[in-house]
Short mmCIF file of C-alpha atoms in Angstrom, two decimals:
data_model
loop_
_atom_site.label_atom_id
_atom_site.label_comp_id
_atom_site.label_asym_id
_atom_site.label_seq_id
_atom_site.Cartn_x
_atom_site.Cartn_y
_atom_site.Cartn_z
CA UNK A 959 163.41 92.12 141.98
CA UNK A 960 166.63 93.10 140.19
CA UNK A 961 169.84 92.49 142.11
CA UNK A 962 172.37 95.32 142.50
CA UNK A 963 175.45 95.17 140.30
CA UNK A 964 178.37 93.31 141.90
CA UNK A 965 181.32 94.91 143.62
CA UNK A 966 184.28 95.33 141.19
CA UNK A 967 186.40 93.01 143.33
CA UNK A 968 184.07 90.20 142.35
CA UNK A 969 183.97 90.97 138.61
CA UNK A 970 185.25 88.07 136.57
CA UNK A 971 187.60 88.45 133.58
CA UNK A 972 184.62 88.22 131.22
CA UNK A 973 183.87 91.85 132.08
CA UNK A 974 186.76 92.83 129.85
CA UNK A 975 184.03 92.48 127.23
CA UNK A 976 181.50 95.23 126.55
CA UNK A 977 178.82 92.66 125.79
CA UNK A 978 179.39 91.13 129.23
CA UNK A 979 179.08 94.57 130.82
CA UNK A 980 175.76 95.01 129.03
CA UNK A 981 174.63 91.58 130.25
CA UNK A 982 175.40 92.55 133.85
CA UNK A 983 173.49 95.81 133.41
CA UNK A 984 170.54 93.92 131.92
CA UNK A 985 170.58 91.52 134.87
CA UNK A 986 170.26 94.56 137.14
CA UNK A 987 167.21 95.76 135.20
CA UNK A 988 168.76 97.99 132.56
CA UNK A 989 167.19 98.31 129.14
CA UNK A 990 169.45 99.05 126.15
CA UNK A 991 168.93 102.82 126.55
CA UNK A 992 169.94 102.58 130.21
CA UNK A 993 173.07 100.60 129.35
CA UNK A 994 173.94 103.14 126.66
CA UNK A 995 173.64 105.94 129.20
CA UNK A 996 175.93 104.17 131.67
CA UNK A 997 178.55 103.43 129.02
CA UNK A 998 178.28 106.96 127.64
CA UNK A 999 179.03 108.35 131.07
CA UNK A 1000 182.06 106.04 131.47
CA UNK A 1001 183.37 106.99 128.02
CA UNK A 1002 183.18 110.68 128.90
CA UNK A 1003 180.81 111.34 126.01
CA UNK A 1004 178.23 113.07 128.19
CA UNK A 1005 178.18 116.83 127.68
CA UNK A 1006 175.67 117.45 130.47
CA UNK A 1007 175.22 115.09 133.39
CA UNK A 1008 171.72 113.69 133.58
CA UNK A 1009 169.93 112.89 136.78
CA UNK A 1010 170.40 109.17 137.49
CA UNK A 1011 166.96 108.72 139.07
CA UNK A 1012 165.56 107.61 135.72
CA UNK A 1013 167.73 104.46 135.88
CA UNK A 1014 166.26 101.30 137.40
CA UNK A 1015 166.90 100.92 141.13
CA UNK A 1016 169.20 97.91 140.71
CA UNK A 1017 171.38 99.80 138.25
CA UNK A 1018 171.54 102.89 140.48
CA UNK A 1019 172.53 100.76 143.45
CA UNK A 1020 175.41 99.13 141.65
CA UNK A 1021 176.50 102.02 139.43
CA UNK A 1022 179.38 103.38 141.56
CA UNK A 1023 180.86 99.90 141.90
CA UNK A 1024 180.47 99.17 138.20
CA UNK A 1025 182.11 102.43 137.14
CA UNK A 1026 184.91 101.76 139.61
CA UNK A 1027 185.34 98.31 138.10
CA UNK A 1028 185.45 99.69 134.55
CA UNK A 1029 188.01 102.27 135.63
CA UNK A 1030 190.08 99.41 137.05
CA UNK A 1031 190.44 97.80 133.63
CA UNK A 1032 193.32 100.11 132.70
CA UNK A 1033 195.46 102.79 134.32
CA UNK A 1034 198.38 104.89 133.17
CA UNK A 1035 201.58 103.44 134.55
CA UNK A 1036 203.96 105.83 132.82
CA UNK A 1037 203.67 108.83 130.52
CA UNK A 1038 206.25 110.31 128.12
CA UNK A 1039 205.29 113.71 126.65
CA UNK A 1040 207.06 114.62 123.42
CA UNK A 1041 207.94 117.88 121.71
CA UNK A 1042 205.50 117.22 118.84
CA UNK A 1043 202.49 117.44 121.16
CA UNK A 1044 202.05 113.68 121.46
CA UNK A 1045 202.36 111.71 124.67
CA UNK A 1046 203.17 108.02 124.94
CA UNK A 1047 201.32 106.12 127.63
CA UNK A 1048 202.31 102.82 129.17
CA UNK A 1049 198.96 101.38 130.24
CA UNK A 1050 198.73 98.72 132.94
CA UNK A 1051 195.82 96.30 132.70
CA UNK A 1052 194.06 94.70 135.65
CA UNK A 1053 196.09 91.48 135.35
CA UNK A 1054 199.41 93.36 135.38
CA UNK A 1055 200.10 93.10 131.66
CA UNK A 1056 200.92 96.34 129.84
CA UNK A 1057 200.10 97.86 126.47
CA UNK A 1058 200.84 101.21 124.88
CA UNK A 1059 198.56 104.06 123.84
CA UNK A 1060 199.57 107.34 122.23
CA UNK A 1061 197.89 110.70 122.66
CA UNK A 1062 198.29 112.19 119.21
CA UNK A 1063 198.50 115.83 118.13
CA UNK A 1064 195.21 117.23 116.84
CA UNK A 1065 192.96 115.40 119.32
CA UNK A 1066 193.61 111.76 118.48
CA UNK A 1067 194.57 108.61 120.33
CA UNK A 1068 196.21 105.42 119.08
CA UNK A 1069 195.11 102.33 121.00
CA UNK A 1070 196.31 98.74 121.30
CA UNK A 1071 194.19 95.68 120.60
CA UNK A 1072 196.49 92.90 121.84
CA UNK A 1073 199.23 92.36 124.39
CA UNK A 1074 202.01 91.75 121.90
CA UNK A 1075 201.47 90.72 118.29
CA UNK A 1076 201.76 87.55 116.21
CA UNK A 1077 202.60 89.15 112.85
CA UNK A 1078 206.28 89.52 113.74
CA UNK A 1079 207.07 92.58 111.61
CA UNK A 1080 210.87 92.76 111.52
CA UNK A 1081 210.91 96.54 111.98
CA UNK A 1082 208.61 96.57 115.03
CA UNK A 1083 209.52 96.03 118.68
CA UNK A 1084 206.02 94.74 119.50
CA UNK A 1085 206.36 91.89 117.01
CA UNK A 1086 209.58 90.64 118.60
CA UNK A 1087 207.79 89.54 121.77
CA UNK A 1088 205.07 87.43 120.19
CA UNK A 1089 201.42 87.42 121.24
CA UNK A 1090 200.64 87.11 124.95
CA UNK A 1091 196.87 87.63 125.00
CA UNK A 1092 193.92 89.40 123.42
CA UNK A 1093 192.43 92.56 124.85
CA UNK A 1094 188.73 92.56 125.59
CA UNK A 1095 186.56 95.19 123.95
CA UNK A 1096 186.13 97.02 127.25
CA UNK A 1097 189.91 97.09 127.75
CA UNK A 1098 190.25 98.66 124.30
CA UNK A 1099 187.59 101.24 125.13
CA UNK A 1100 189.29 101.90 128.48
CA UNK A 1101 192.30 103.31 126.63
CA UNK A 1102 189.98 105.84 124.99
CA UNK A 1103 188.61 106.74 128.43
CA UNK A 1104 192.15 107.40 129.70
CA UNK A 1105 192.86 109.60 126.70
CA UNK A 1106 189.63 111.56 126.99
CA UNK A 1107 190.38 112.37 130.62
CA UNK A 1108 193.61 114.03 129.54
CA UNK A 1109 192.61 116.04 126.48
CA UNK A 1110 189.80 116.58 123.95
CA UNK A 1111 189.33 113.60 121.64
CA UNK A 1112 187.77 113.29 118.22
CA UNK A 1113 189.77 110.49 116.55
CA UNK A 1114 190.69 106.92 117.52
CA UNK A 1115 193.14 104.85 115.49
CA UNK A 1116 193.66 101.14 116.03
CA UNK A 1117 197.36 101.16 115.22
CA UNK A 1118 198.94 100.38 118.56
CA UNK A 1119 200.21 97.02 119.77
CA UNK A 1120 198.61 94.07 118.01
CA UNK A 1121 196.91 93.26 114.71
CA UNK A 1122 193.22 94.27 114.97
CA UNK A 1123 192.04 91.61 112.53
CA UNK A 1124 193.47 88.94 114.87
CA UNK A 1125 191.11 90.18 117.61
CA UNK A 1126 188.26 91.05 115.33
CA UNK A 1127 185.22 90.53 117.55
CA UNK A 1128 186.59 92.70 120.36
CA UNK A 1129 187.85 95.45 118.05
CA UNK A 1130 184.59 95.67 116.12
CA UNK A 1131 182.60 95.73 119.36
CA UNK A 1132 184.75 98.63 120.60
CA UNK A 1133 184.41 100.45 117.27
CA UNK A 1134 180.63 100.08 117.32
CA UNK A 1135 180.44 101.50 120.84
CA UNK A 1136 182.75 104.43 120.05
CA UNK A 1137 180.95 105.24 116.82
CA UNK A 1138 177.51 105.27 118.44
CA UNK A 1139 177.42 105.81 122.20
CA UNK A 1140 180.95 107.24 122.23
CA UNK A 1141 180.22 110.03 119.79
CA UNK A 1142 183.26 109.51 117.53
CA UNK A 1143 182.68 110.11 113.82
CA UNK A 1144 182.93 106.96 111.70
CA UNK A 1145 185.61 108.50 109.48
CA UNK A 1146 187.59 109.28 112.64
CA UNK A 1147 187.74 105.61 113.64
CA UNK A 1148 190.64 104.02 111.77
CA UNK A 1149 191.03 100.23 111.56
CA UNK A 1150 194.60 99.26 110.69
CA UNK A 1151 195.53 95.86 109.28
CA UNK A 1152 198.29 94.01 107.47
CA UNK A 1153 195.52 92.48 105.33
CA UNK A 1154 193.21 89.71 106.46
CA UNK A 1155 190.23 88.41 104.50
CA UNK A 1156 188.17 88.07 107.68
CA UNK A 1157 188.50 91.80 108.31
CA UNK A 1158 187.49 92.72 104.76
CA UNK A 1159 184.39 90.52 105.07
CA UNK A 1160 183.45 91.97 108.45
CA UNK A 1161 184.12 95.69 108.04
CA UNK A 1162 181.21 96.43 105.66
CA UNK A 1163 178.68 94.55 107.81
CA UNK A 1164 178.53 96.62 110.98
CA UNK A 1165 176.52 99.77 111.73
CA UNK A 1166 179.80 101.67 112.06
CA UNK A 1167 182.09 101.46 109.04
CA UNK A 1168 185.50 102.78 110.06
CA UNK A 1169 188.16 104.21 107.82
CA UNK A 1170 190.84 101.72 106.80
CA UNK A 1171 194.61 101.82 107.07
CA UNK A 1172 196.58 99.16 105.21
CA UNK A 1173 200.11 98.29 106.32
CA UNK A 1174 201.61 97.57 102.91
CA UNK A 1175 205.35 98.38 103.09
CA UNK A 1176 206.19 96.77 99.74
CA UNK A 1177 204.56 95.88 96.43
CA UNK A 1178 206.79 92.81 96.07
CA UNK A 1179 205.38 89.66 97.64
CA UNK A 1180 208.70 88.15 98.73
CA UNK A 1181 209.99 91.39 100.21
CA UNK A 1182 206.72 92.03 102.02
CA UNK A 1183 206.76 88.48 103.39
CA UNK A 1184 210.28 89.07 104.72
CA UNK A 1185 209.20 92.30 106.43
CA UNK A 1186 205.85 90.91 107.72
CA UNK A 1187 206.59 87.20 108.30
CA UNK A 1188 203.17 86.14 109.58
CA UNK A 1189 200.96 88.36 107.42
CA UNK A 1190 198.62 86.52 105.02
CA UNK A 1191 200.31 85.58 101.75
CA UNK A 1192 198.25 87.88 99.58
CA UNK A 1193 199.60 89.39 96.37
CA UNK A 1194 200.23 93.06 97.33
CA UNK A 1195 198.50 94.48 94.24
CA UNK A 1196 195.40 92.35 94.89
CA UNK A 1197 195.42 93.22 98.59
CA UNK A 1198 195.67 96.92 97.76
CA UNK A 1199 192.81 96.61 95.28
CA UNK A 1200 190.59 95.00 97.91
CA UNK A 1201 191.40 97.72 100.43
CA UNK A 1202 190.71 100.44 97.86
CA UNK A 1203 187.35 98.83 97.08
CA UNK A 1204 186.33 99.07 100.74
CA UNK A 1205 187.52 102.68 100.94
CA UNK A 1206 185.54 103.69 97.89
CA UNK A 1207 182.41 101.97 99.20
CA UNK A 1208 182.55 103.99 102.44
CA UNK A 1209 183.84 107.28 101.03
CA UNK A 1210 186.66 107.25 103.59
CA UNK A 1211 190.12 107.54 101.96
CA UNK A 1212 192.39 104.52 102.36
CA UNK A 1213 195.53 105.19 104.37
CA UNK A 1214 198.41 103.18 102.92
CA UNK A 1215 201.07 102.77 105.62
CA UNK A 1216 204.67 102.39 104.45
CA UNK A 1217 207.57 102.17 106.88
CA UNK A 1218 210.59 103.45 104.95
CA UNK A 1219 213.78 101.44 105.45
CA UNK A 1220 216.91 102.62 103.70
CA UNK A 1221 218.01 100.28 100.93
CA UNK A 1222 215.10 97.91 101.54
CA UNK A 1223 211.81 99.43 100.37
CA UNK A 1224 212.66 103.02 99.45
CA UNK A 1225 213.77 102.52 95.85
CA UNK A 1226 212.40 103.07 92.37
CA UNK A 1227 211.61 99.36 92.10
CA UNK A 1228 208.82 100.03 94.63
CA UNK A 1229 207.50 103.35 93.33
CA UNK A 1230 207.32 102.47 89.65
CA UNK A 1231 204.74 99.66 90.13
CA UNK A 1232 202.99 101.43 93.04
CA UNK A 1233 202.16 104.67 91.22
CA UNK A 1234 199.61 103.24 88.75
CA UNK A 1235 197.94 101.31 91.59
CA UNK A 1236 197.26 104.48 93.60
CA UNK A 1237 197.06 107.24 91.01
CA UNK A 1238 193.59 108.77 90.97
CA UNK A 1239 192.27 106.48 93.72
CA UNK A 1240 190.71 107.42 97.06
CA UNK A 1241 193.90 106.97 99.03
CA UNK A 1242 196.78 108.70 100.78
CA UNK A 1243 200.25 107.17 101.03
CA UNK A 1244 201.75 107.67 104.49
CA UNK A 1245 205.53 107.37 104.42
CA UNK A 1246 206.81 106.61 107.93
CA UNK A 1247 210.60 106.75 108.40
CA UNK A 1248 211.84 103.68 110.22
CA UNK A 1249 211.95 104.07 114.02
CA UNK A 1250 215.09 102.46 115.41
CA UNK A 1251 214.71 99.14 117.23
CA UNK A 1252 217.61 97.79 119.29
CA UNK A 1253 219.23 94.76 117.70
CA UNK A 1254 217.82 95.38 114.21
CA UNK A 1255 220.22 96.54 111.52
CA UNK A 1256 217.82 98.82 109.63
CA UNK A 1257 218.26 102.53 108.99
CA UNK A 1258 215.90 105.32 108.00
CA UNK A 1259 216.62 107.30 104.82
CA UNK A 1260 218.18 110.71 105.44
CA UNK A 1261 216.10 113.88 105.41
CA UNK A 1262 216.96 114.91 101.85
CA UNK A 1263 216.15 111.45 100.56
CA UNK A 1264 212.76 111.61 102.32
CA UNK A 1265 211.92 114.98 100.77
CA UNK A 1266 212.94 113.72 97.33
CA UNK A 1267 210.66 110.68 97.70
CA UNK A 1268 207.68 112.84 98.55
CA UNK A 1269 208.34 115.06 95.52
CA UNK A 1270 208.72 111.99 93.31
CA UNK A 1271 205.41 110.47 94.45
CA UNK A 1272 203.49 113.74 94.23
CA UNK A 1273 204.80 114.22 90.71
CA UNK A 1274 203.51 110.72 89.92
CA UNK A 1275 199.99 111.69 90.94
CA UNK A 1276 199.83 110.07 94.40
CA UNK A 1277 198.82 112.07 97.47
CA UNK A 1278 201.72 111.44 99.84
CA UNK A 1279 202.36 112.50 103.42
CA UNK A 1280 205.59 112.15 105.35
CA UNK A 1281 204.66 110.94 108.81
CA UNK A 1282 206.86 110.70 111.87
CA UNK A 1283 206.08 108.13 114.53
CA UNK A 1284 204.77 110.12 117.47
CA UNK A 1285 207.28 110.75 120.24
CA UNK A 1286 210.49 110.37 118.24
CA UNK A 1287 212.39 112.56 120.69
CA UNK A 1288 211.58 110.20 123.58
CA UNK A 1289 212.62 107.12 121.55
CA UNK A 1290 209.24 105.54 122.07
CA UNK A 1291 208.23 103.60 118.99
CA UNK A 1292 205.43 101.07 119.38
CA UNK A 1293 206.43 98.40 121.88
CA UNK A 1294 209.54 100.17 123.15
CA UNK A 1295 208.03 101.58 126.33
CA UNK A 1296 206.75 98.15 127.26
CA UNK A 1297 210.09 96.51 126.44
CA UNK A 1298 212.00 99.02 128.57
CA UNK A 1299 209.53 98.56 131.42
CA UNK A 1300 209.91 94.79 131.34
CA UNK A 1301 213.71 95.14 131.42
CA UNK A 1302 213.75 97.70 134.27
CA UNK A 1303 215.63 96.27 137.30
CA UNK A 1304 213.59 98.49 139.63
CA UNK A 1305 210.43 96.88 138.27
CA UNK A 1306 211.91 93.43 138.88
CA UNK A 1307 212.71 94.40 142.49
CA UNK A 1308 209.18 95.72 143.00
CA UNK A 1309 207.74 92.49 141.67
CA UNK A 1310 209.96 90.42 143.95
CA UNK A 1311 208.90 92.54 146.93
CA UNK A 1312 205.26 91.94 146.12
CA UNK A 1313 204.43 95.57 145.38
CA UNK A 1314 203.87 94.88 141.68
CA UNK A 1315 202.68 91.45 140.64
CA UNK A 1316 202.96 90.78 136.94
CA UNK A 1317 202.51 87.56 134.97
CA UNK A 1318 205.68 86.15 133.41
CA UNK A 1319 206.50 87.17 129.86
CA UNK A 1320 205.57 84.41 127.44
CA UNK A 1321 208.14 83.53 124.80
CA UNK A 1322 207.35 84.46 121.20
CA UNK A 1323 205.32 81.85 119.39
#
């Protein structure tokens, strides 16, 4: 006889993983189709609620507790709506750690894959704190659940805190769920990376082949290494060629991400060698003006300079879009909400009083 699913208070940390959730469902008598139905309901991908009597008795008995446990994986701690239609979410995890998600204009969400990040990009607040821990695949999917409960959702981008290729198993498990049970189109799932051979080997192998975004930022190896200290030492032109090969094999255009920093990577010495690499290829160049980070002496190019760059690149035959980091008017670039929350004296007082218990911040590694 199948045992009921356990109460969420007894769920161990392994249930951060979608595969572990499926194992628990199987232990309660669920077949794969039953598990899919349960996860589909949690993800909010059910258009019409189906009678639960078709589920095995053990699954039905434990379903409320399981769904409660899954909902406990992540909750919105703070929300910052912005004038551009986006909304930045500070998401608290069950262990008290926090990550950031962004509700994007035009029905998208940007999710995090790690608490912190090990790449150490010099223009990113997230990278300044180092890597604290990996997110489980269910914790990644839980951010999509939070987004879907706030607004319609048709696109998920893995561009939040963390480097997805450094948490590859969990990210790919979440992508597979979202692209099948979750009802998100494969082209609308965007895997972002600084460039890691493991990711390029893995991406073509799964049943869901997401679109790819490559954080390039420079075509010069030394300059790119200075901007992305812990990224793989891969010649930028070769890295770009590999990414373009994947994009052309899937039919999904490559998104080339380029954070524009005045006097650093916004000059002709970048565009002249970049143009022949992208001209006529299945790619779009996303120019992202630098988002200010306290303590970093970088500046964004002025508005006229930005418009001139777009005209220059279009004239060179490269599809170029000028992107703004969502929520500019609330000064909420990736990692900044979490940093402000960690520095909040009120939060420290709450922790001391026992009302909010959070693990200590680990120093950057």
